[in-house]
């Protein structure tokens, strides 16, 4: 009974966090102003359409998006298994938990570096004219974000 109570106590916040992450993932208007106003060029489908990509460029983008999908899924599955093994054990192994947290912190840094490298690869697909157009979109977007933040129109309801 105690195991079930501990498991429910641990899993309930995780389930809520996962559900809220999925709910907020699709619709831009549900994201906070800080999330929408991150610096750097964004290559979302709406912007990519406005850049008038060639078919070859579209294929290159598709290949980049799919390149690491299998490897990332395997890593996430392994992490999930280790987490479940830790939580379902008869006793809590504090050393294992600390090692998992430290590994997660290191992985976070690596994911950020990988994300920047992937952005670089995506931007390298664009022609100089498309890059210039993208930077114009980015400049307008950042101006809009600056106005929104300075005029108190951020996340207030």
Coordinates of N, CA, C and O in Angstrom, one line a residue:
X1 N 0.8 -1.2 0.0 CA 0.0 0.0 0.0 C 0.9 1.3 0.0 O 0.6 2.2 -0.7
X2 N 1.9 1.2 0.8 CA 2.8 2.4 0.8 C 3.5 2.6 -0.5 O 3.6 3.8 -0.9
X3 N 3.9 1.5 -1.2 CA 4.5 1.7 -2.5 C 3.5 2.4 -3.5 O 3.9 3.2 -4.2
X4 N 2.3 2.0 -3.4 CA 1.3 2.5 -4.3 C 1.1 4.0 -4.1 O 1.0 4.8 -5.0
X5 N 1.1 4.4 -2.8 CA 0.9 5.8 -2.4 C 2.1 6.6 -2.9 O 2.0 7.7 -3.4
X6 N 3.3 6.1 -2.7 CA 4.5 6.8 -3.1 C 4.5 6.9 -4.6 O 4.8 8.0 -5.2
X7 N 4.2 5.8 -5.3 CA 4.2 5.8 -6.8 C 3.2 6.9 -7.3 O 3.4 7.7 -8.2
X8 N 2.0 6.9 -6.7 CA 1.0 7.9 -7.1 C 1.4 9.3 -6.8 O 1.2 10.2 -7.6
X9 N 2.1 9.5 -5.7 CA 2.6 10.8 -5.3 C 3.6 11.3 -6.3 O 3.7 12.5 -6.7
X10 N 4.5 10.4 -6.8 CA 5.5 10.8 -7.7 C 5.0 10.9 -9.1 O 5.3 11.9 -9.9
X11 N 4.1 10.0 -9.6 CA 3.6 10.0 -10.9 C 2.6 11.0 -11.2 O 2.5 11.5 -12.4
X12 N 1.8 11.4 -10.3 CA 0.7 12.4 -10.5 C 1.3 13.7 -11.0 O 0.8 14.2 -12.1
X13 N 2.3 14.3 -10.4 CA 2.8 15.6 -10.9 C 3.5 15.4 -12.3 O 3.4 16.3 -13.2
X14 N 4.1 14.3 -12.5 CA 4.7 14.0 -13.8 C 3.6 13.9 -14.9 O 3.8 14.5 -16.0
X15 N 2.5 13.2 -14.6 CA 1.4 13.1 -15.6 C 0.8 14.5 -15.9 O 0.5 14.8 -17.0
X16 N 0.7 15.3 -14.8 CA 0.1 16.6 -15.1 C 1.1 17.5 -15.9 O 0.6 18.2 -16.8
X17 N 2.3 17.4 -15.6 CA 3.3 18.2 -16.4 C 3.4 17.8 -17.8 O 3.4 18.6 -18.7
X18 N 3.3 16.5 -18.1 CA 3.3 16.0 -19.4 C 2.0 16.4 -20.2 O 2.1 16.9 -21.3
X19 N 0.9 16.3 -19.5 CA -0.4 16.7 -20.1 C -0.4 18.2 -20.5 O -0.8 18.6 -21.5
X20 N 0.1 19.1 -19.6 CA 0.2 20.5 -19.8 C 1.2 20.8 -20.9 O 0.9 21.7 -21.7
X21 N 2.3 20.1 -21.0 CA 3.2 20.3 -22.1 C 2.6 20.0 -23.4 O 2.8 20.7 -24.4
X22 N 1.9 18.9 -23.5 CA 1.2 18.5 -24.8 C 0.2 19.6 -25.1 O 0.0 19.9 -26.3
X23 N -0.6 20.0 -24.1 CA -1.6 21.0 -24.4 C -1.1 22.3 -24.9 O -1.7 22.9 -25.8
X24 N 0.0 22.7 -24.4 CA 0.6 24.0 -24.8 C 1.5 24.0 -26.0 O 1.9 25.0 -26.6
X25 N 1.8 22.8 -26.5 CA 2.7 22.6 -27.6 C 2.3 23.1 -28.9 O 3.1 23.7 -29.7
X26 N 1.1 23.0 -29.3 CA 0.6 23.3 -30.7 C 0.3 24.8 -30.9 O 0.7 25.4 -31.8
X27 N -0.5 25.4 -30.0 CA -1.1 26.7 -30.3 C -0.1 27.8 -29.7 O 0.1 27.9 -28.5
X28 N 0.3 28.7 -30.6 CA 1.2 29.7 -30.3 C 0.6 30.7 -29.2 O 1.3 31.2 -28.4
X29 N -0.7 30.9 -29.3 CA -1.3 31.9 -28.4 C -1.3 31.3 -27.0 O -1.5 32.1 -26.1
X30 N -1.1 30.1 -26.8 CA -1.1 29.5 -25.4 C 0.3 29.6 -24.8 O 0.4 29.4 -23.6
X31 N 1.3 29.9 -25.6 CA 2.6 30.0 -25.0 C 2.8 31.4 -24.4 O 2.2 32.4 -24.8
X32 N 3.7 31.5 -23.4 CA 3.9 32.8 -22.7 C 4.6 33.7 -23.7 O 5.2 33.3 -24.7
X33 N 4.5 35.0 -23.4 CA 5.2 36.0 -24.2 C 6.7 35.8 -24.2 O 7.3 36.0 -25.2
X34 N 7.3 35.3 -23.1 CA 8.7 35.1 -23.1 C 9.1 33.9 -24.0 O 10.1 34.0 -24.7
X35 N 8.2 32.9 -24.1 CA 8.5 31.8 -25.0 C 8.4 32.2 -26.5 O 9.1 31.8 -27.3
X36 N 7.4 33.1 -26.8 CA 7.2 33.5 -28.2 C 8.2 34.5 -28.6 O 8.5 34.7 -29.8
X37 N 8.9 35.2 -27.7 CA 9.8 36.2 -28.0 C 11.3 35.9 -27.8 O 12.1 36.7 -27.5
X38 N 11.6 34.6 -27.9 CA 13.0 34.2 -27.8 C 13.8 34.8 -28.9 O 13.3 34.9 -30.0
X39 N 15.0 35.2 -28.7 CA 15.8 35.8 -29.7 C 16.3 34.7 -30.7 O 16.4 33.5 -30.4
X40 N 16.6 35.2 -31.9 CA 17.1 34.2 -32.9 C 16.0 33.9 -33.9 O 14.8 33.9 -33.6
X41 N 16.5 33.6 -35.2 CA 15.5 33.3 -36.2 C 14.7 32.1 -36.0 O 15.3 31.1 -35.5
X42 N 13.5 32.1 -36.3 CA 12.6 30.9 -36.1 C 12.2 30.4 -37.4 O 11.7 31.2 -38.3
X43 N 12.3 29.1 -37.6 CA 12.0 28.6 -38.9 C 10.7 27.7 -38.7 O 10.8 26.5 -38.9
X44 N 9.6 28.3 -38.4 CA 8.4 27.6 -38.3 C 7.7 27.4 -39.6 O 8.1 28.1 -40.6
X45 N 6.7 26.6 -39.8 CA 6.1 26.4 -41.1 C 5.6 27.6 -41.8 O 5.7 27.8 -43.0
X46 N 5.0 28.5 -41.0 CA 4.5 29.8 -41.5 C 5.6 30.6 -42.1 O 5.5 31.2 -43.2
X47 N 6.7 30.8 -41.4 CA 7.9 31.5 -41.9 C 8.5 30.8 -43.1 O 8.8 31.5 -44.1
X48 N 8.6 29.5 -43.1 CA 9.2 28.8 -44.2 C 8.4 29.0 -45.5 O 9.0 29.1 -46.6
X49 N 7.1 29.0 -45.3 CA 6.2 29.2 -46.5 C 6.5 30.6 -47.1 O 6.5 30.8 -48.3
X50 N 6.7 31.6 -46.2 CA 6.9 33.0 -46.7 C 8.3 33.2 -47.3 O 8.5 34.1 -48.1
X51 N 9.2 32.2 -47.0 CA 10.5 32.3 -47.6 C 10.6 31.7 -49.0 O 11.6 31.8 -49.7
X52 N 9.5 31.1 -49.5 CA 9.4 30.5 -50.8 C 10.5 29.5 -51.1 O 11.3 29.7 -52.0
X53 N 10.6 28.5 -50.3 CA 11.6 27.5 -50.5 C 11.5 26.7 -51.7 O 10.3 26.4 -52.2
X54 N 12.6 26.3 -52.3 CA 12.5 25.4 -53.5 C 12.2 24.0 -53.0 O 12.3 23.7 -51.8
X55 N 11.8 23.1 -53.9 CA 11.5 21.7 -53.5 C 12.8 21.0 -52.9 O 12.7 20.3 -52.0
X56 N 13.9 21.3 -53.5 CA 15.2 20.7 -53.0 C 15.4 21.2 -51.5 O 15.8 20.4 -50.7
X57 N 15.2 22.5 -51.3 CA 15.3 23.0 -49.9 C 14.4 22.3 -48.9 O 14.7 22.0 -47.8
X58 N 13.1 22.2 -49.4 CA 12.1 21.5 -48.5 C 12.6 20.1 -48.2 O 12.4 19.6 -47.0
X59 N 13.1 19.4 -49.2 CA 13.6 18.0 -48.9 C 14.8 18.0 -47.9 O 14.9 17.1 -47.1
X60 N 15.7 19.0 -48.1 CA 16.8 19.1 -47.1 C 16.3 19.3 -45.7 O 16.9 18.7 -44.8
X61 N 15.4 20.2 -45.6 CA 14.8 20.5 -44.2 C 14.2 19.2 -43.7 O 14.4 18.9 -42.5
X62 N 13.4 18.5 -44.5 CA 12.8 17.3 -44.0 C 13.8 16.3 -43.6 O 13.7 15.6 -42.6
X63 N 14.9 16.1 -44.4 CA 16.0 15.2 -44.0 C 16.6 15.5 -42.7 O 16.9 14.7 -41.9
X64 N 16.8 16.8 -42.5 CA 17.4 17.3 -41.2 C 16.5 17.0 -40.0 O 17.0 16.5 -39.0
X65 N 15.2 17.2 -40.2 CA 14.3 17.0 -39.1 C 14.2 15.5 -38.7 O 14.1 15.1 -37.6
X66 N 14.3 14.6 -39.7 CA 14.2 13.2 -39.5 C 15.5 12.5 -39.1 O 15.5 11.4 -38.7
X67 N 16.7 13.2 -39.3 CA 18.0 12.6 -39.1 C 18.2 11.9 -37.8 O 18.6 10.8 -37.7
X68 N 17.9 12.6 -36.7 CA 18.2 12.1 -35.4 C 17.0 11.6 -34.6 O 17.1 11.2 -33.4
X69 N 15.9 11.5 -35.3 CA 14.6 11.0 -34.6 C 14.7 9.7 -34.0 O 14.4 9.5 -32.8
X70 N 15.3 8.7 -34.6 CA 15.4 7.3 -34.1 C 16.3 7.3 -32.9 O 16.0 6.7 -31.9
X71 N 17.5 7.9 -33.1 CA 18.5 8.0 -32.0 C 17.9 8.6 -30.7 O 18.1 8.1 -29.6
X72 N 17.2 9.7 -30.9 CA 16.6 10.5 -29.8 C 15.5 9.6 -29.1 O 15.4 9.6 -27.9
X73 N 14.7 8.9 -29.8 CA 13.7 8.0 -29.3 C 14.3 6.9 -28.4 O 13.9 6.6 -27.3
X74 N 15.4 6.3 -28.9 CA 16.1 5.3 -28.2 C 16.7 5.8 -26.8 O 16.5 5.2 -25.8
X75 N 17.2 7.0 -26.9 CA 17.8 7.7 -25.7 C 16.7 7.9 -24.7 O 16.8 7.7 -23.5
X76 N 15.5 8.5 -25.2 CA 14.4 8.8 -24.3 C 13.8 7.5 -23.6 O 13.5 7.5 -22.5
X77 N 13.7 6.4 -24.4 CA 13.2 5.2 -23.9 C 14.1 4.6 -22.8 O 13.7 4.1 -21.8
X78 N 15.4 4.7 -23.1 CA 16.4 4.2 -22.1 C 16.3 5.0 -20.8 O 16.3 4.5 -19.7
X79 N 16.2 6.3 -20.9 CA 16.0 7.2 -19.7 C 14.8 6.9 -19.0 O 14.8 6.8 -17.8
X80 N 13.7 6.7 -19.7 CA 12.4 6.3 -19.1 C 12.5 5.0 -18.3 O 12.0 4.9 -17.2
X81 N 13.2 4.0 -18.9 CA 13.3 2.7 -18.3 C 14.1 2.9 -17.0 O 13.8 2.3 -15.9
X82 N 15.2 3.6 -17.0 CA 16.0 3.8 -15.8 C 15.2 4.6 -14.7 O 15.3 4.2 -13.5
X83 N 14.4 5.5 -15.1 CA 13.6 6.3 -14.2 C 12.6 5.3 -13.5 O 12.4 5.3 -12.3
X84 N 11.9 4.5 -14.4 CA 10.9 3.6 -13.8 C 11.6 2.6 -12.9 O 11.0 2.2 -11.9
X85 N 12.8 2.1 -13.3 CA 13.5 1.1 -12.4 C 13.8 1.7 -11.1 O 13.7 1.1 -10.0
X86 N 14.2 3.0 -11.1 CA 14.5 3.7 -9.8 C 13.3 3.9 -9.0 O 13.3 3.6 -7.8
X87 N 12.2 4.3 -9.6 CA 11.0 4.5 -8.8 C 10.2 3.3 -8.4 O 9.6 3.3 -7.3
X88 N 10.4 2.2 -9.1 CA 9.7 1.0 -8.8 C 10.5 0.0 -7.9 O 10.0 -1.0 -7.5
X89 N 11.7 0.4 -7.5 CA 12.5 -0.5 -6.7 C 12.0 -0.6 -5.3 O 11.2 0.2 -4.9
X90 N 12.4 -1.6 -4.6 CA 11.9 -1.8 -3.2 C 12.4 -0.7 -2.3 O 11.8 -0.4 -1.3
X91 N 13.6 -0.2 -2.5 CA 14.2 0.9 -1.7 C 14.7 2.0 -2.6 O 15.1 1.7 -3.8
X92 N 14.7 3.2 -2.1 CA 15.1 4.3 -2.9 C 16.7 4.4 -2.9 O 17.3 4.4 -1.8
X93 N 17.3 4.4 -4.1 CA 18.7 4.5 -4.2 C 19.1 6.0 -4.5 O 19.0 6.4 -5.6
X94 N 19.5 6.7 -3.4 CA 19.8 8.1 -3.5 C 21.0 8.4 -4.5 O 21.0 9.3 -5.2
X95 N 22.0 7.5 -4.4 CA 23.1 7.7 -5.3 C 22.7 7.6 -6.8 O 23.2 8.4 -7.6
X96 N 21.9 6.6 -7.1 CA 21.4 6.5 -8.5 C 20.6 7.7 -8.9 O 20.7 8.2 -10.0
X97 N 19.8 8.2 -8.0 CA 18.9 9.3 -8.3 C 19.8 10.6 -8.6 O 19.6 11.3 -9.5
X98 N 20.8 10.8 -7.7 CA 21.7 11.9 -7.9 C 22.5 11.8 -9.2 O 22.6 12.8 -10.0
X99 N 22.9 10.6 -9.6 CA 23.6 10.4 -10.8 C 22.7 10.7 -12.0 O 23.1 11.3 -13.0
X100 N 21.4 10.3 -11.9 CA 20.5 10.5 -13.0 C 20.2 12.0 -13.1 O 20.1 12.5 -14.3
X101 N 20.1 12.7 -12.0 CA 19.9 14.2 -12.1 C 21.1 14.9 -12.7 O 21.0 15.8 -13.6
X102 N 22.3 14.5 -12.3 CA 23.5 15.1 -12.9 C 23.6 14.8 -14.4 O 24.0 15.7 -15.2
X103 N 23.3 13.6 -14.8 CA 23.3 13.2 -16.2 C 22.3 14.0 -17.0 O 22.6 14.5 -18.1
X104 N 21.1 14.3 -16.4 CA 20.1 15.1 -17.0 C 20.6 16.5 -17.2 O 20.3 17.1 -18.3
X105 N 21.3 17.0 -16.2 CA 21.8 18.4 -16.4 C 22.9 18.5 -17.5 O 22.8 19.4 -18.3
X106 N 23.7 17.5 -17.6 CA 24.7 17.4 -18.7 C 24.0 17.3 -20.0 O 24.5 17.9 -21.0
X107 N 23.0 16.4 -20.1 CA 22.3 16.2 -21.3 C 21.6 17.5 -21.8 O 21.5 17.7 -23.0
X108 N 21.1 18.3 -20.8 CA 20.4 19.5 -21.2 C 21.4 20.5 -21.9 O 21.0 21.1 -22.9
X109 N 22.6 20.6 -21.4 CA 23.6 21.4 -22.1 C 23.9 20.9 -23.5 O 23.9 21.7 -24.5
X110 N 24.0 19.6 -23.6 CA 24.3 19.0 -24.9 C 23.2 19.2 -25.9 O 23.4 19.5 -27.0
X111 N 21.9 19.1 -25.4 CA 20.8 19.3 -26.2 C 20.7 20.7 -26.7 O 20.4 21.0 -27.9
X112 N 21.1 21.7 -25.9 CA 21.1 23.1 -26.3 C 22.2 23.3 -27.4 O 21.9 24.0 -28.4
X113 N 23.3 22.7 -27.3 CA 24.4 22.8 -28.3 C 23.9 22.1 -29.6 O 24.1 22.7 -30.7
X114 N 23.3 20.9 -29.5 CA 22.8 20.2 -30.6 C 21.7 21.0 -31.3 O 21.6 21.1 -32.6
X115 N 20.9 21.7 -30.6 CA 19.8 22.5 -31.1 C 20.4 23.7 -31.9 O 20.0 24.0 -33.0
X116 N 21.4 24.3 -31.4 CA 22.1 25.4 -32.1 C 22.8 24.9 -33.4 O 22.7 25.6 -34.4
X117 N 23.4 23.8 -33.3 CA 24.0 23.2 -34.5 C 23.0 22.9 -35.5 O 23.2 23.1 -36.7
X118 N 21.8 22.3 -35.1 CA 20.8 22.0 -36.1 C 20.2 23.3 -36.7 O 19.9 23.4 -37.9
X119 N 20.1 24.4 -35.9 CA 19.6 25.7 -36.4 C 20.6 26.2 -37.5 O 20.2 26.7 -38.5
X120 N 21.9 26.0 -37.2 CA 22.9 26.5 -38.1 C 22.8 25.7 -39.4 O 22.8 26.3 -40.5
X121 N 22.6 24.4 -39.3 CA 22.5 23.6 -40.5 C 21.3 24.0 -41.3 O 21.3 24.0 -42.6
X122 N 20.2 24.3 -40.7 CA 18.9 24.7 -41.3 C 19.1 26.0 -42.0 O 18.7 26.2 -43.2
X123 N 19.8 26.9 -41.3 CA 20.0 28.3 -41.9 C 21.0 28.2 -43.1 O 20.9 29.0 -44.1
X124 N 21.9 27.2 -43.1 CA 22.8 27.1 -44.2 C 22.2 26.6 -45.5 O 22.7 26.7 -46.5
X125 N 21.0 26.1 -45.4 CA 20.2 25.6 -46.5 C 19.7 26.8 -47.3 O 19.5 26.8 -48.5
X126 N 19.4 27.9 -46.6 CA 18.8 29.1 -47.2 C 19.8 29.8 -48.1 O 21.0 29.9 -47.8
X127 N 19.3 30.5 -49.1 CA 20.1 31.4 -50.0 C 20.3 32.7 -49.2 O 19.6 33.0 -48.3
X128 N 21.3 33.5 -49.6 CA 21.5 34.8 -49.0 C 20.3 35.6 -49.0 O 20.0 36.3 -48.0
X129 N 19.5 35.6 -50.1 CA 18.3 36.4 -50.2 C 17.3 36.0 -49.2 O 16.6 36.8 -48.5
X130 N 17.1 34.6 -49.0 CA 16.2 34.1 -48.0 C 16.6 34.4 -46.6 O 15.8 34.7 -45.8
X131 N 17.9 34.3 -46.4 CA 18.4 34.7 -45.0 C 18.1 36.1 -44.7 O 17.7 36.5 -43.6
X132 N 18.3 37.0 -45.7 CA 18.0 38.4 -45.5 C 16.5 38.6 -45.2 O 16.1 39.4 -44.3
X133 N 15.7 37.9 -45.9 CA 14.2 38.0 -45.7 C 13.9 37.5 -44.3 O 13.1 38.1 -43.6
X134 N 14.5 36.4 -43.9 CA 14.3 35.8 -42.6 C 14.7 36.8 -41.5 O 13.9 37.0 -40.5
X135 N 15.8 37.5 -41.7 CA 16.2 38.4 -40.7 C 15.3 39.7 -40.6 O 15.1 40.2 -39.5
X136 N 14.7 40.0 -41.7 CA 13.7 41.1 -41.7 C 12.5 40.7 -40.9 O 12.0 41.4 -40.1
X137 N 12.0 39.4 -41.1 CA 10.9 38.9 -40.3 C 11.3 38.9 -38.9 O 10.4 39.3 -38.0
X138 N 12.5 38.4 -38.5 CA 12.9 38.4 -37.2 C 13.0 39.8 -36.5 O 12.6 39.9 -35.4
X139 N 13.5 40.7 -37.3 CA 13.6 42.1 -36.7 C 12.2 42.6 -36.4 O 11.9 43.2 -35.3
X140 N 11.2 42.4 -37.3 CA 9.8 42.9 -37.1 C 9.2 42.1 -35.9 O 8.5 42.8 -35.0
X141 N 9.5 40.9 -35.8 CA 9.0 40.1 -34.7 C 9.5 40.6 -33.3 O 8.8 40.7 -32.4
X142 N 10.8 40.9 -33.3 CA 11.5 41.3 -32.0 C 10.9 42.7 -31.7 O 10.8 43.0 -30.5
X143 N 10.7 43.6 -32.7 CA 10.1 44.9 -32.4 C 8.7 44.7 -31.8 O 8.4 45.4 -30.8
X144 N 7.9 43.8 -32.4 CA 6.6 43.6 -31.8 C 6.7 43.1 -30.4 O 5.9 43.5 -29.5
X145 N 7.6 42.2 -30.2 CA 7.8 41.6 -28.8 C 8.2 42.7 -27.8 O 7.7 42.7 -26.7
X146 N 9.1 43.5 -28.3 CA 9.6 44.6 -27.4 C 8.4 45.6 -27.0 O 8.3 46.0 -25.9
X147 N 7.6 45.9 -28.0 CA 6.5 46.7 -27.7 C 5.5 46.1 -26.7 O 5.0 46.7 -25.8
X148 N 5.3 44.8 -27.0 CA 4.3 44.1 -26.1 C 4.9 44.0 -24.7 O 4.1 44.2 -23.7
X149 N 6.1 43.8 -24.5 CA 6.7 43.6 -23.2 C 6.8 45.0 -22.5 O 6.5 45.1 -21.3
X150 N 7.1 46.0 -23.2 CA 7.2 47.4 -22.6 C 5.9 48.0 -22.3 O 5.8 48.9 -21.5
X151 N 4.8 47.6 -23.0 CA 3.5 48.2 -22.8 C 2.6 47.4 -21.9 O 1.4 47.6 -21.8
X152 N 3.2 46.4 -21.3 CA 2.4 45.6 -20.3 C 1.4 44.7 -20.9 O 0.4 44.3 -20.3
X153 N 1.6 44.3 -22.2 CA 0.6 43.5 -22.9 C 1.1 42.0 -22.9 O 0.6 41.2 -23.7
X154 N 1.9 41.6 -22.0 CA 2.5 40.3 -22.0 C 1.5 39.3 -21.6 O 0.5 39.1 -22.2
X155 N 1.7 38.6 -20.5 CA 0.8 37.5 -20.0 C -0.3 38.0 -19.1 O -1.0 37.1 -18.5
X156 N -0.6 39.2 -19.0 CA -1.6 39.7 -18.1 C -3.0 39.3 -18.7 O -3.2 39.4 -19.9
X157 N -3.9 39.0 -17.8 CA -5.2 38.6 -18.3 C -6.2 39.6 -17.7 O -6.1 40.1 -16.7

